[in-house]
CSV table of C-alpha atoms and ligand atoms in Angstrom, one decimal:
chain,number,residue,atom,x,y,z
A,1066,MET,CA,-23.9,5.6,4.2
A,1067,THR,CA,-26.4,6.7,6.6
A,1068,GLN,CA,-30.4,7.5,6.5
A,1069,GLY,CA,-32.2,9.6,9.2
A,1070,GLY,CA,-28.6,8.4,11.6
A,1071,ALA,CA,-29.8,4.4,11.0
A,1072,PRO,CA,-27.2,2.8,9.1
A,1073,VAL,CA,-27.5,1.2,5.6
A,1074,ASP,CA,-27.0,-2.4,4.9
A,1075,ASN,CA,-24.9,-2.2,1.3
A,1076,GLY,CA,-22.5,-5.0,0.6
A,1077,LEU,CA,-19.8,-4.6,3.5
A,1078,PRO,CA,-19.1,-6.8,6.8
A,1079,PRO,CA,-21.1,-4.8,9.2
A,1080,ALA,CA,-18.1,-3.6,11.4
A,1081,LEU,CA,-16.5,-1.0,8.3
A,1082,ALA,CA,-19.9,-0.4,7.5
A,1083,ALA,CA,-21.1,0.3,10.8
A,1084,LEU,CA,-17.8,2.3,11.5
A,1085,LEU,CA,-18.6,4.3,8.8
A,1086,ALA,CA,-21.7,5.4,9.5
A,1087,GLY,CA,-20.5,6.3,12.3
A,1088,VAL,CA,-22.2,3.8,14.9
A,1089,LYS,CA,-19.5,4.3,18.9
A,1090,ASN,CA,-17.6,2.0,19.5
A,1091,ALA,CA,-17.5,-0.1,15.9
A,1092,SER,CA,-14.3,1.1,15.7
A,1093,ARG,CA,-13.0,-1.2,18.3
A,1094,LEU,CA,-14.7,-4.1,16.3
A,1095,ALA,CA,-13.4,-3.1,13.4
A,1096,VAL,CA,-9.3,-2.9,14.8
A,1097,GLN,CA,-8.5,-6.3,15.8
A,1098,VAL,CA,-4.5,-6.1,15.5
A,1099,ALA,CA,-3.0,-4.3,18.4
A,1100,PRO,CA,-1.0,-1.3,18.0
A,1101,PRO,CA,2.9,-1.9,18.6
A,1102,ASP,CA,3.9,0.5,21.6
A,1103,ILE,CA,6.9,1.4,18.9
A,1104,ARG,CA,8.6,4.3,21.3
A,1105,PRO,CA,11.3,1.3,21.8
A,1106,TRP,CA,11.7,2.2,18.4
A,1107,ALA,CA,11.5,5.8,17.4
A,1108,SER,CA,15.3,6.8,17.9
A,1109,GLY,CA,16.5,4.5,14.9
A,1110,ASN,CA,20.1,3.6,14.3
A,1111,ALA,CA,20.1,5.2,10.8
A,1112,LEU,CA,17.7,8.4,11.4
A,1113,PRO,CA,14.5,8.5,13.6
A,1114,GLY,CA,12.6,5.6,12.9
A,1115,VAL,CA,14.7,3.9,11.0
A,1116,TRP,CA,16.9,0.6,11.2
A,1117,SER,CA,20.1,-0.3,9.1
A,1118,PHE,CA,21.5,-3.6,9.7
A,1119,CYS,CA,23.9,-4.8,6.9
A,1120,ALA,CA,25.9,-8.1,6.7
A,1121,ALA,CA,29.9,-8.9,6.2
A,1122,GLU,CA,28.5,-10.5,2.7
A,1123,PRO,CA,28.3,-7.9,0.2
A,1124,GLY,CA,24.6,-7.8,-1.1
A,1125,PRO,CA,21.7,-5.9,-2.1
A,1126,HIS,CA,20.6,-2.9,-0.4
A,1127,VAL,CA,16.5,-3.9,1.3
A,1128,VAL,CA,13.8,-1.8,2.6
A,1129,VAL,CA,10.9,-2.2,3.5
A,1130,VAL,CA,8.7,0.8,5.0
A,1131,ALA,CA,5.5,0.5,7.4
A,1132,LEU,CA,3.7,3.5,8.3
A,1133,MET,CA,3.7,4.9,5.3
A,1134,HIS,CA,0.3,5.2,6.2
A,1135,GLY,CA,-0.1,5.7,10.0
A,1136,ASN,CA,-3.5,4.6,10.1
A,1137,GLU,CA,-2.0,1.6,8.4
A,1138,ILE,CA,-0.6,-0.9,11.2
A,1139,GLY,CA,-0.1,-4.2,10.3
A,1140,GLY,CA,3.4,-2.7,8.8
A,1141,ALA,CA,4.4,-1.4,12.3
A,1142,VAL,CA,3.2,-5.0,14.2
A,1143,LEU,CA,6.0,-6.7,11.3
A,1144,LEU,CA,9.1,-4.8,11.4
A,1145,ASP,CA,8.0,-4.4,15.9
A,1146,ARG,CA,8.0,-8.1,15.9
A,1147,TRP,CA,11.1,-7.9,13.8
A,1148,LEU,CA,13.3,-6.1,15.8
A,1149,ARG,CA,12.7,-7.6,19.0
A,1150,ALA,CA,13.8,-10.9,16.9
A,1151,GLU,CA,17.6,-9.5,16.3
A,1152,LEU,CA,16.3,-10.5,12.4
A,1153,ARG,CA,19.5,-9.3,10.9
A,1154,PRO,CA,20.6,-10.1,6.5
A,1155,GLN,CA,22.9,-13.1,5.5
A,1156,ARG,CA,24.3,-10.5,3.0
A,1157,GLY,CA,23.7,-6.9,2.0
A,1158,LYS,CA,21.9,-4.7,3.8
A,1159,LEU,CA,18.1,-5.1,5.6
A,1160,THR,CA,16.4,-1.1,6.6
A,1161,LEU,CA,14.0,-1.5,8.2
A,1162,VAL,CA,11.3,2.1,8.2
A,1163,PHE,CA,8.6,3.7,10.2
A,1164,ALA,CA,8.0,6.2,7.7
A,1165,ASN,CA,5.4,8.2,9.1
A,1166,LEU,CA,6.1,8.9,12.9
A,1167,GLU,CA,3.7,11.6,14.2
A,1168,ALA,CA,0.7,10.4,12.6
A,1169,TYR,CA,1.0,6.7,13.7
A,1170,ALA,CA,1.7,8.8,18.0
A,1171,ARG,CA,-2.2,9.6,16.7
A,1172,PHE,CA,-3.1,6.5,16.1
A,1173,ASP,CA,-6.9,6.3,17.9
A,1174,LEU,CA,-8.9,2.6,18.8
A,1175,ASP,CA,-11.8,4.8,18.5
A,1176,ASP,CA,-11.2,6.6,14.9
A,1177,PRO,CA,-8.7,4.1,13.3
A,1178,THR,CA,-9.2,5.7,10.3
A,1179,ALA,CA,-8.5,9.5,11.2
A,1180,SER,CA,-4.4,9.2,11.4
A,1181,ARG,CA,-3.8,8.5,8.2
A,1182,PHE,CA,-2.2,11.5,7.9
A,1183,LEU,CA,-1.7,14.9,9.2
A,1184,ASP,CA,-0.9,17.5,6.6
A,1185,GLU,CA,-0.9,15.3,3.3
A,1186,ASP,CA,-0.9,12.5,1.7
A,1187,MET,CA,3.0,10.8,2.3
A,1188,ASN,CA,2.2,8.5,-0.6
A,1189,ARG,CA,1.7,11.8,-2.5
A,1190,VAL,CA,4.6,13.3,-3.0
A,1191,TRP,CA,6.8,11.4,-4.5
A,1192,ASP,CA,8.3,13.9,-7.2
A,1193,GLU,CA,11.3,15.5,-7.5
A,1194,GLU,CA,8.9,19.2,-8.5
A,1195,THR,CA,7.7,18.6,-4.5
A,1196,LEU,CA,10.7,16.8,-3.3
A,1197,ASP,CA,13.1,19.8,-3.8
A,1198,GLY,CA,10.4,22.8,-4.0
A,1199,GLY,CA,8.8,24.7,-1.4
A,1200,ARG,CA,5.9,23.4,-0.2
A,1201,ARG,CA,5.9,21.9,3.6
A,1202,SER,CA,4.2,20.1,5.2
A,1203,SER,CA,4.4,16.9,8.2
A,1204,GLU,CA,4.9,13.8,5.8
A,1205,LEU,CA,7.0,16.7,3.3
A,1206,ARG,CA,9.2,17.1,6.1
A,1207,ARG,CA,9.3,13.9,6.5
A,1208,ALA,CA,9.6,12.5,3.0
A,1209,ARG,CA,12.7,14.3,2.1
A,1210,MET,CA,14.2,12.8,5.9
A,1211,LEU,CA,13.2,9.8,4.9
A,1212,ARG,CA,14.6,9.9,0.6
A,1213,PRO,CA,18.2,9.4,1.6
A,1214,VAL,CA,17.4,5.9,2.6
A,1215,PHE,CA,14.6,5.4,-0.6
A,1216,GLU,CA,17.3,6.5,-3.0
A,1217,THR,CA,20.2,3.3,-1.9
A,1218,ALA,CA,17.9,1.1,-2.1
A,1219,ASP,CA,17.6,-2.3,-4.3
A,1220,VAL,CA,14.9,-3.6,-3.6
A,1221,LEU,CA,12.3,-1.7,-1.5
A,1222,LEU,CA,8.9,-3.1,-0.3
A,1223,ASP,CA,6.0,-0.8,0.9
A,1224,LEU,CA,3.8,-2.2,3.4
A,1225,HIS,CA,0.1,-1.0,3.0
A,1226,SER,CA,-3.8,-2.4,4.2
A,1227,MET,CA,-7.0,-1.6,2.2
A,1228,LEU,CA,-10.2,0.0,4.1
A,1229,TRP,CA,-12.5,-1.4,1.4
A,1230,PRO,CA,-12.7,-5.5,1.0
A,1231,GLY,CA,-10.7,-6.8,-1.4
A,1232,ASP,CA,-7.9,-9.5,-1.9
A,1233,PRO,CA,-4.8,-8.3,-1.3
A,1234,LEU,CA,-2.1,-7.8,-4.7
A,1235,LEU,CA,1.0,-6.1,-5.4
A,1236,LEU,CA,1.8,-2.7,-7.2
A,1237,CYS,CA,4.9,-2.8,-9.3
A,1238,GLY,CA,3.8,0.5,-11.3
A,1239,GLN,CA,5.1,1.3,-14.7
A,1240,ALA,CA,9.1,-0.5,-14.3
A,1241,GLU,CA,9.1,-4.3,-15.9
A,1242,ARG,CA,11.9,-4.7,-13.6
A,1243,ALA,CA,8.6,-4.3,-10.9
A,1244,ALA,CA,6.6,-6.9,-12.6
A,1245,GLU,CA,9.3,-9.0,-12.7
A,1246,LEU,CA,10.1,-9.1,-8.9
A,1247,ALA,CA,6.5,-9.2,-8.5
A,1248,LEU,CA,5.9,-12.6,-10.4
A,1249,ALA,CA,9.1,-13.7,-8.2
A,1250,LEU,CA,7.9,-13.4,-4.8
A,1251,GLY,CA,4.5,-14.7,-6.2
A,1252,THR,CA,2.5,-14.0,-2.7
A,1253,PRO,CA,0.2,-12.8,-3.2
A,1254,GLY,CA,-0.4,-14.3,-5.9
A,1255,VAL,CA,-2.0,-11.1,-8.2
A,1256,ALA,CA,0.6,-8.5,-9.4
A,1257,VAL,CA,-1.6,-5.0,-10.7
A,1258,ALA,CA,0.6,-2.8,-13.0
A,1259,ASP,CA,-0.2,0.1,-12.9
A,1260,GLU,CA,-0.1,3.6,-13.7
A,1261,GLY,CA,-0.7,6.0,-10.3
A,1262,HIS,CA,-2.9,8.2,-9.2
A,1263,ALA,CA,-4.0,11.9,-10.3
A,1264,GLY,CA,-3.3,13.2,-6.9
A,1265,GLY,CA,0.6,12.7,-6.8
A,1266,ARG,CA,3.0,10.1,-6.9
A,1267,ARG,CA,3.5,7.3,-5.7
A,1268,LEU,CA,7.1,6.4,-4.0
A,1269,LEU,CA,7.5,3.4,-6.3
A,1270,ASP,CA,6.8,5.5,-8.8
A,1271,TYR,CA,10.0,7.7,-7.9
A,1272,THR,CA,11.8,8.3,-10.4
A,1273,PRO,CA,14.5,5.9,-9.2
A,1274,PHE,CA,12.5,2.2,-9.5
A,1275,SER,CA,10.4,4.1,-12.2
A,1276,ALA,CA,13.2,5.6,-15.0
A,1277,PRO,CA,13.0,3.0,-17.7
A,1278,GLU,CA,16.8,2.8,-17.8
A,1279,GLY,CA,17.5,2.1,-13.6
A,1280,ARG,CA,18.0,-1.1,-12.1
A,1281,ARG,CA,16.0,0.2,-8.1
A,1282,ARG,CA,13.0,-1.9,-7.8
A,1283,ALA,CA,9.7,-1.2,-5.7
A,1284,LEU,CA,6.8,-3.0,-4.7
A,1285,LEU,CA,3.3,-1.6,-3.0
A,1286,LEU,CA,2.3,-4.4,-0.8
A,1287,GLU,CA,-1.3,-4.2,-0.1
A,1288,ALA,CA,-1.8,-6.8,1.7
A,1289,GLY,CA,-5.3,-6.8,2.7
A,1290,PRO,CA,-7.7,-5.0,4.9
A,1291,HIS,CA,-6.6,-2.5,8.2
A,1292,TRP,CA,-6.0,-4.0,11.6
A,1293,GLN,CA,-6.9,-7.5,10.4
A,1294,PRO,CA,-4.5,-10.8,12.6
A,1295,GLU,CA,-4.3,-12.0,8.2
A,1296,THR,CA,-3.2,-8.9,7.1
A,1297,VAL,CA,0.1,-8.7,9.3
A,1298,ALA,CA,0.2,-12.4,8.2
A,1299,GLN,CA,0.1,-11.8,4.6
A,1300,MET,CA,2.7,-9.3,5.5
A,1301,GLU,CA,5.2,-11.2,7.3
A,1302,THR,CA,4.5,-13.9,4.5
A,1303,SER,CA,5.6,-11.4,1.3
A,1304,ALA,CA,8.3,-9.3,3.6
A,1305,LEU,CA,10.0,-12.7,4.1
A,1306,ARG,CA,10.1,-14.2,0.8
A,1307,LEU,CA,11.9,-11.1,-0.9
A,1308,LEU,CA,14.3,-11.0,2.2
A,1309,ARG,CA,15.1,-14.6,1.4
A,1310,LEU,CA,15.4,-13.9,-2.9
A,1311,THR,CA,17.0,-10.7,-1.7
A,1312,THR,CA,19.8,-11.2,1.4
A,1313,LEU,CA,19.4,-14.3,2.3
A,1314,ALA,CA,17.2,-13.8,5.8
A,1315,GLY,CA,14.7,-15.4,7.7
A,1316,PRO,CA,12.1,-19.0,6.2
A,1317,ALA,CA,11.3,-19.3,3.1
A,1318,PRO,CA,7.9,-19.4,2.9
A,1319,PRO,CA,7.0,-21.9,-0.3
A,1320,ASP,CA,6.8,-20.9,-3.7
A,1321,ALA,CA,3.5,-20.1,-4.7
A,1322,PRO,CA,2.4,-18.8,-8.1
A,1323,GLY,CA,1.9,-15.2,-9.4
A,1324,ARG,CA,-0.2,-14.0,-12.0
A,1325,LEU,CA,0.6,-10.5,-13.5
A,1326,ALA,CA,-3.0,-8.2,-14.5
A,1327,ARG,CA,-2.4,-4.5,-16.2
A,1328,VAL,CA,-4.7,-1.7,-15.9
A,1329,THR,CA,-6.0,-0.9,-18.7
A,1330,ARG,CA,-7.7,2.3,-17.2
A,1331,THR,CA,-7.8,4.7,-13.9
A,1332,VAL,CA,-11.3,6.0,-12.8
A,1333,THR,CA,-10.4,9.1,-11.3
A,1334,ALA,CA,-13.7,10.8,-10.4
A,1335,ALA,CA,-14.9,13.5,-11.9
A,1336,SER,CA,-17.3,15.1,-9.9
A,1337,ASN,CA,-18.7,14.1,-5.5
A,1338,ARG,CA,-21.6,11.8,-7.0
A,1339,PHE,CA,-19.7,9.4,-8.5
A,1340,ALA,CA,-21.3,6.1,-6.6
A,1341,PHE,CA,-20.8,1.9,-7.9
A,1342,LEU,CA,-23.2,0.9,-8.2
A,1343,ARG,CA,-22.8,-2.3,-6.1
A,1344,PRO,CA,-19.9,-2.7,-3.0
A,1345,TYR,CA,-18.5,-4.3,-5.7
A,1346,ARG,CA,-14.2,-5.9,-4.0
A,1347,GLY,CA,-11.1,-5.6,-4.4
A,1348,GLY,CA,-10.2,-8.2,-7.2
A,1349,GLN,CA,-14.0,-9.1,-8.1
A,1350,VAL,CA,-13.8,-9.8,-11.4
A,1351,VAL,CA,-16.6,-8.0,-14.4
A,1352,ALA,CA,-17.3,-10.8,-17.0
A,1353,ALA,CA,-18.4,-9.3,-20.4
A,1354,ARG,CA,-17.7,-5.6,-21.3
A,1355,ASN,CA,-20.2,-2.6,-21.3
A,1356,THR,CA,-20.9,-4.0,-18.3
A,1357,LEU,CA,-22.0,-1.0,-16.3
A,1358,ILE,CA,-20.3,-0.5,-12.9
A,1359,ALA,CA,-21.0,3.4,-12.0
A,1360,LEU,CA,-21.8,6.6,-12.7
A,1361,ASP,CA,-20.5,9.5,-12.0
A,1362,GLY,CA,-22.7,12.8,-12.1
A,1363,ASP,CA,-24.4,11.3,-14.5
A,1364,ALA,CA,-21.7,10.1,-16.1
A,1365,GLU,CA,-22.0,6.3,-17.5
A,1366,ILE,CA,-18.7,4.0,-16.4
A,1367,ARG,CA,-18.2,0.6,-17.9
A,1368,THR,CA,-16.0,-2.0,-17.4
A,1369,PRO,CA,-13.6,-1.4,-21.3
A,1370,HIS,CA,-13.5,-5.1,-22.0
A,1371,ASP,CA,-14.3,-8.7,-20.8
A,1372,ASP,CA,-12.9,-10.1,-17.6
A,1373,CYS,CA,-12.2,-6.5,-16.1
A,1374,ILE,CA,-10.7,-6.7,-12.6
A,1375,LEU,CA,-11.4,-3.9,-10.3
A,1376,VAL,CA,-8.3,-2.6,-8.4
A,1377,MET,CA,-9.4,-0.9,-5.1
A,1378,PRO,CA,-13.0,0.0,-5.7
A,1379,ASN,CA,-13.0,3.0,-3.9
A,1380,LEU,CA,-17.1,3.4,-2.4
A,1381,ARG,CA,-16.6,6.5,-1.1
A,1382,VAL,CA,-14.6,8.4,-3.4
A,1383,GLY,CA,-14.3,12.6,-3.3
A,1384,ARG,CA,-13.8,13.9,-6.9
A,1385,GLY,CA,-9.9,14.1,-7.9
A,1386,GLN,CA,-10.3,11.2,-6.5
A,1387,THR,CA,-9.3,7.7,-7.7
A,1388,ALA,CA,-12.0,5.7,-8.0
A,1389,VAL,CA,-11.1,2.4,-9.3
A,1390,ARG,CA,-8.2,0.8,-11.3
A,1391,LEU,CA,-9.6,-1.6,-13.9
A,1392,ALA,CA,-7.1,-3.8,-14.9
A,1393,ARG,CA,-6.6,-7.3,-17.1
A,1394,PHE,CA,-4.8,-10.3,-16.5
A,1395,ASP,CA,-1.1,-10.3,-18.4
A,1396,PRO,CA,-1.7,-13.6,-21.1
A,1397,GLY,CA,2.7,-13.6,-20.9
A,1398,ASN,CA,3.0,-12.8,-18.1
A,1399,SER,CA,1.7,-15.6,-15.3
A,1400,ARG,CA,3.2,-18.6,-14.3
B,840,LIG,ZN1,-2.3,2.7,3.0
């Protein structure tokens, strides 16, 4: 994104454009939420970095996950706030997880994208072959430790934020029961039924949550841009509403209507020359079918249908990574 070291106006917010252009101190502009000191929570009461609270009355086991990506600090802000406030379930069990403690420990205001993970993306390892296999990494060690917690979750919410500009959304994978939960949650107002990534399975794609015959449900919240107060606010609104629906903890935010979109095509970059024709924003709708939106080397990427929703376009994608999901609203699943 630079030519001769000078930032290029590419339609991005100035702080993000400057950050990606490597402008000194730009990252301090971009990080507008103070990273919390979570050392008091590192020991956990169930596992390191894992806190579980049981109510006397039986009910579902609800798990809220922060820091699956170590640089997405909004979830840690929220869980730190809840732990200090001693939020407790009124029924069932509530478990709060700080997932990638080691990556978060390296969060650096001068290079805030660097601490996403140490060895590999922790949200691409959630299949039995990988978890049971012999590969070793910091993230796999932690994933194997957390696996029993996630395998007993009736409902799980995985809190994330986004590098590129885009509207908040809930990802629910392929399980219809997760899509129903996302619509019941209603905030943010858009839920996307998607296919995951070619690069590996996410926690919400893990068998206990995705098997057709199962009953466990997982949602991934992309709450807004990294490091912004409004992103933490969206996390809190969505998570509190989930707790209200499940464990009756906390106040209930007002009802909001949700809409379900289904991914029609997952575009994986086949080259390192993938480039969008414009700085598209997540949630943007391209009205006309067959609109050219990107070039992947010489290959044209066009919208497959009218009213095509661009889900989380990655404006600086490498070969083998997801460049964008294309989706459309499901007329039968809005309310
Ligand atoms: Zn993330």
